[in-house]
Coordinates of C-alpha atoms in Angstrom, one line a residue:
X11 CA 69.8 103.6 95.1
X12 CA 71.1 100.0 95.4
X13 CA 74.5 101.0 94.5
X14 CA 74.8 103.6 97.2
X15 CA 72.9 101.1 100.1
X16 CA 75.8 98.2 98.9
X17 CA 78.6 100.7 99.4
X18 CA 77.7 101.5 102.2
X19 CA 77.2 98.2 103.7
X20 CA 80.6 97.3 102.3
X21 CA 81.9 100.1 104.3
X22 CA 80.6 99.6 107.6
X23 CA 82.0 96.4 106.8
X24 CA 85.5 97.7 106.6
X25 CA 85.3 99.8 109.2
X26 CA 84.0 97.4 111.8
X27 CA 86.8 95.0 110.8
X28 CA 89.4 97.6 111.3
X29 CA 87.9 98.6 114.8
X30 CA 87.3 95.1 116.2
X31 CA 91.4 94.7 115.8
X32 CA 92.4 97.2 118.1
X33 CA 91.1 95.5 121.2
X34 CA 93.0 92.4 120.1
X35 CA 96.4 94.4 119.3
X36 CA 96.5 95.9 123.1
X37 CA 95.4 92.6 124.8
X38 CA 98.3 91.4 122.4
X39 CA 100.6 93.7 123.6
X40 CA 100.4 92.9 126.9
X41 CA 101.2 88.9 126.6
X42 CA 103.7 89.6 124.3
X43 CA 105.9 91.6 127.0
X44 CA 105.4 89.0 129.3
X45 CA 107.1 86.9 126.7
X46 CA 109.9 89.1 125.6
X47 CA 110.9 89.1 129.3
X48 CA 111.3 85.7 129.6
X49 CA 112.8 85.2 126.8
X50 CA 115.2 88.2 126.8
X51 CA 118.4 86.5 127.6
X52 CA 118.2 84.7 124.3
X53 CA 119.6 86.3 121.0
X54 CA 118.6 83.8 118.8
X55 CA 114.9 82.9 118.5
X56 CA 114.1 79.3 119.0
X57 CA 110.2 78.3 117.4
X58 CA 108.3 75.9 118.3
X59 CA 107.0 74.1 115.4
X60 CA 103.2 75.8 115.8
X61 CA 104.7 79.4 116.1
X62 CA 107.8 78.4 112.9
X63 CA 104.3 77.1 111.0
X64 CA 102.8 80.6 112.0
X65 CA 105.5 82.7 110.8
X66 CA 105.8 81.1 107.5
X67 CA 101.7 81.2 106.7
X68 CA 101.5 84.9 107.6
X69 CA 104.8 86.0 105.5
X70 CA 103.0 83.6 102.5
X71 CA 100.0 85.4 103.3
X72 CA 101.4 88.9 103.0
X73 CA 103.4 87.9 99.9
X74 CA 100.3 86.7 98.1
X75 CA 98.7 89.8 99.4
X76 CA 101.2 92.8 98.7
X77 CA 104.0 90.8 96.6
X78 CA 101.7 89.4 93.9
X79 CA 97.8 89.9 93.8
X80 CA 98.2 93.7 94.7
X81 CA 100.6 94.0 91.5
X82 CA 98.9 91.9 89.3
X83 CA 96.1 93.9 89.9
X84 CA 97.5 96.7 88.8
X85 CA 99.2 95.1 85.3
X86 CA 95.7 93.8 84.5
X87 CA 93.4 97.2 84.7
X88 CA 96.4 98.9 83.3
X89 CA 94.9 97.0 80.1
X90 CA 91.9 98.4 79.7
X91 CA 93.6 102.0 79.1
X92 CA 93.3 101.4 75.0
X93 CA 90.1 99.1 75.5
X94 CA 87.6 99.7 73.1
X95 CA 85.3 96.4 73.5
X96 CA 82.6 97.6 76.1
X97 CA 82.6 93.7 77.4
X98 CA 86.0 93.0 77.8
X99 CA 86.4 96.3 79.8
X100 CA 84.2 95.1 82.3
X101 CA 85.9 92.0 82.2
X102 CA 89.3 93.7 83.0
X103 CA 87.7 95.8 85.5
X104 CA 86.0 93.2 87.6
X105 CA 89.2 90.9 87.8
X106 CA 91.0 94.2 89.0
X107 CA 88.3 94.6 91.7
X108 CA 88.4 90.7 92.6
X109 CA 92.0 90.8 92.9
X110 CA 92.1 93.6 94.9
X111 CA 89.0 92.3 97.1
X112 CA 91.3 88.8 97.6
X113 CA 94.1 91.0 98.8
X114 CA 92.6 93.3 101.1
X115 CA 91.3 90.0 102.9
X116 CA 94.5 88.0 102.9
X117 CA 95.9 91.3 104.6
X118 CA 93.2 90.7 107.0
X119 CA 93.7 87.4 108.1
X120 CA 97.1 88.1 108.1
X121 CA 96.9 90.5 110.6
X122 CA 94.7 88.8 112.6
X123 CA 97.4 86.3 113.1
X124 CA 100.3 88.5 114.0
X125 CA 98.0 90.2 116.7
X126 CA 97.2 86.7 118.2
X127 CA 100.2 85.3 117.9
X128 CA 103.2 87.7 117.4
X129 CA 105.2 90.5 119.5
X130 CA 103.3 93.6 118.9
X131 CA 105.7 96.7 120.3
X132 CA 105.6 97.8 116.8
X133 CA 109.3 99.0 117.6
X134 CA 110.6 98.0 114.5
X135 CA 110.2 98.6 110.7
X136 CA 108.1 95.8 109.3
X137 CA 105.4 96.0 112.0
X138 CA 105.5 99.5 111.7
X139 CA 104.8 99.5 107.9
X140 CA 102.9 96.6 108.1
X141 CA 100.3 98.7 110.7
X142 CA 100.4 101.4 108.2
X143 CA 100.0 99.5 105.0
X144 CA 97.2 97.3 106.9
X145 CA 95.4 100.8 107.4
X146 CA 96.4 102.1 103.4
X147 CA 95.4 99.0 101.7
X148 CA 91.1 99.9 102.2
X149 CA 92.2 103.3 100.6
X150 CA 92.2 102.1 97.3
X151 CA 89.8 99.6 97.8
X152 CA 87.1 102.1 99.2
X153 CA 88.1 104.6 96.3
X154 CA 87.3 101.7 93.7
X155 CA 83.6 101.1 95.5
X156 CA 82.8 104.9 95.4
X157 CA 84.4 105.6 91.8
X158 CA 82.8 108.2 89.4
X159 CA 81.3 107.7 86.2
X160 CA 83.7 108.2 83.2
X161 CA 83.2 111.4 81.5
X162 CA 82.4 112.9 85.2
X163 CA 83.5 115.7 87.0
X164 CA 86.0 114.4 89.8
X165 CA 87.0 111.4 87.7
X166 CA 90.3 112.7 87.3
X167 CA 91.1 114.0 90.7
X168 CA 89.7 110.2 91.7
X169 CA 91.8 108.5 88.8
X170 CA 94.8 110.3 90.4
X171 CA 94.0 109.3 94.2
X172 CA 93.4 105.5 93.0
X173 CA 96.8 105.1 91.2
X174 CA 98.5 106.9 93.5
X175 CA 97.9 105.3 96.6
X176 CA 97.4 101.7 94.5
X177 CA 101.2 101.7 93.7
X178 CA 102.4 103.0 96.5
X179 CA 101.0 100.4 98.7
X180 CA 102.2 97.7 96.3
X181 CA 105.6 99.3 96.4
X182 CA 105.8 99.7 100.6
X183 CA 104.1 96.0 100.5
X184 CA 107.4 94.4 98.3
X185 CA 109.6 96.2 100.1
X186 CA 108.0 94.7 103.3
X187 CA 108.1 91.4 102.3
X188 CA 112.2 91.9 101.7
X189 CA 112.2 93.1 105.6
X190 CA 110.0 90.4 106.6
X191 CA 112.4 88.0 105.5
X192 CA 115.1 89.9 106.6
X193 CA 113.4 90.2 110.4
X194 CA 113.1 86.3 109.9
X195 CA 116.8 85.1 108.9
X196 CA 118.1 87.8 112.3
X197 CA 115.8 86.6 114.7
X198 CA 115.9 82.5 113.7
X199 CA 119.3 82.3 111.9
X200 CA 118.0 80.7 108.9
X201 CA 118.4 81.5 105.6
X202 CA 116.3 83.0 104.0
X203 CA 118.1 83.7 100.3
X204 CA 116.4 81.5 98.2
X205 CA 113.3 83.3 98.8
X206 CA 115.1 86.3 98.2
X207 CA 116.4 85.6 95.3
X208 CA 113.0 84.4 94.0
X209 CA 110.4 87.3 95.2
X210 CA 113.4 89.4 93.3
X211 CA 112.9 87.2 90.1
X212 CA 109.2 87.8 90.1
X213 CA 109.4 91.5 90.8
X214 CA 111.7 91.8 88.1
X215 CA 108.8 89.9 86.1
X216 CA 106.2 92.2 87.1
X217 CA 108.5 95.3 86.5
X218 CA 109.1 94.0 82.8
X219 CA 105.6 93.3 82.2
X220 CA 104.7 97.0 83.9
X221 CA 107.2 99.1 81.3
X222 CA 106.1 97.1 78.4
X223 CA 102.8 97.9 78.6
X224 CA 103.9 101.5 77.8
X225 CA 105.0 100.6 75.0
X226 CA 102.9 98.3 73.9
X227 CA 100.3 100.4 72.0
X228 CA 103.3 102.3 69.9
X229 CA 104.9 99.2 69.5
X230 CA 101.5 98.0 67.8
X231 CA 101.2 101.0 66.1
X232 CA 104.8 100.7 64.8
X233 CA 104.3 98.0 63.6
X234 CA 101.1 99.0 61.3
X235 CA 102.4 101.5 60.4
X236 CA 105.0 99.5 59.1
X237 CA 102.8 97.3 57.4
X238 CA 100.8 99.1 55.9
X239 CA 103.7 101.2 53.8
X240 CA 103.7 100.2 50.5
X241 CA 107.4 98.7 49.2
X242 CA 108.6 100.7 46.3
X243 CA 110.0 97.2 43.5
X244 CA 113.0 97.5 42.7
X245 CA 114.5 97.6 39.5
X246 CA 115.1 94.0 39.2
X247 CA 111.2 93.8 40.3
X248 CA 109.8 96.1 38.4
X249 CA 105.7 95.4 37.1
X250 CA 104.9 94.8 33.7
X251 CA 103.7 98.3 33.1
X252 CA 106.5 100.0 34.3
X253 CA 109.2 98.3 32.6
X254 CA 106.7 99.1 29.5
X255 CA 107.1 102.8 30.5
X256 CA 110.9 102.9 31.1
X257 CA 111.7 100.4 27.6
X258 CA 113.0 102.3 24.6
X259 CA 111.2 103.9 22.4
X260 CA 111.0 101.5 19.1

């Protein structure tokens, strides 16, 4: 009875924090376009230091969001698919949960500061997807609050809804971040390749790290395997007892 009166206090939550934006996103709207027209005449965006200082803390924020927790996440309750111990499953599966709580609310206060401070036409691809993702990124986290016992009936069709929508926000949120950065270098002219060139490192990390934990478990079972098969000796090695059995007769 507890369980279900905290989900459903941590849903109202949710909800009411997704509602009390939309208010701000049309009052947004509305001084934006008054500064779009004024500043229409100029292809190249000039930022005041506040609004440069802005920018950077929300792409940071989204990166840490989407381009690191969100995946990390994922690596670390991919763990527990082999995990026997009953403590260090629980372990596993409330970092997954904290990492994914951490995320969800850096989204949050992310989006609170675009809608304050940013153009909102949503009339190109990274607000676009970033309104969309903002909406998919409770999904999963709603899902995890209202999760089935193992063993239960819908645990599978859950399990299936979780990971799905999990990695595909994580994949829409990394390739956001590339078009946030992109949106950034064609509106201010700066370049933004060394950040390219290290989000692509660490998604190459994570993508390593991902695979290899397929193969981890037959890679450990290889290698037991291994280890355990007894080595036939060799001539040159052979025991006491069997160079007694193969000697000539006297």
């Amino acid at each position: 009875m507890i369980r279900i009166t905290t989900q459903k206090v941590i849903l109202h939550v949710a909800i009411f924090i997704i509602v009390a934006l939309l208010p701000l996103v049309t009052a947004t709207q509305k001084h934006a376009k008054k500064i779009i027209h004024e500043c229409s005449d100029h292809k190249v965006l000039e930022l005041s230091p506040k609004l440069s200082f802005q920018i950077i803390l929300h792409g940071i924020l989204l990166w840490a969001s989407m381009g690191f927790l969100m995946p990390i996440a994922i690596l670390v309750i991919r763990m527990s698919n082999k995990e026997q111990n009953g403590r260090r499953l629980k372990m596993i599966v409330y970092t997954h949960a904290s990492l994914q709580i951490l995320s969800v609310l850096l989204v949050a206060v992310a989006t609170i500061m675009s809608v304050i401070n940013f153009e909102n036409f949503f009339d190109n691809t990274h607000q676009r997807l970033g309104l969309a993702l903002y909406v998919a990124i409770w999904l999963p986290f709603i899902a995890g609050i209202f999760r089935p016992d193992r063993g239960s009936k819908n645990r599978g069709v859950w399990y299936a809804f979780h990971w799905l929508i999990g990695v595909t926000v994580t994949l829409l949120g990394i390739i956001n971040v590339y078009i946030g950065l992109q949106a950034y270098n064609t509106k201010t002219m700066k370049s933004t390749s060394v950040w390219n060139w290290l989000f692509s490192i660490e998604v190459g990390v994570i993508a390593f790290v991902y695979l290899f934990q397929e193969k981890w478990q037959y890679i450990k079972q290889s290698g037991g395997i291994l280890g355990n098969e007894s080595v036939r000796p060799t001539d040159q090695e052979a025991s006491p007892t069997q160079k007694k059995e193969i000697s000539p007769m006297a």
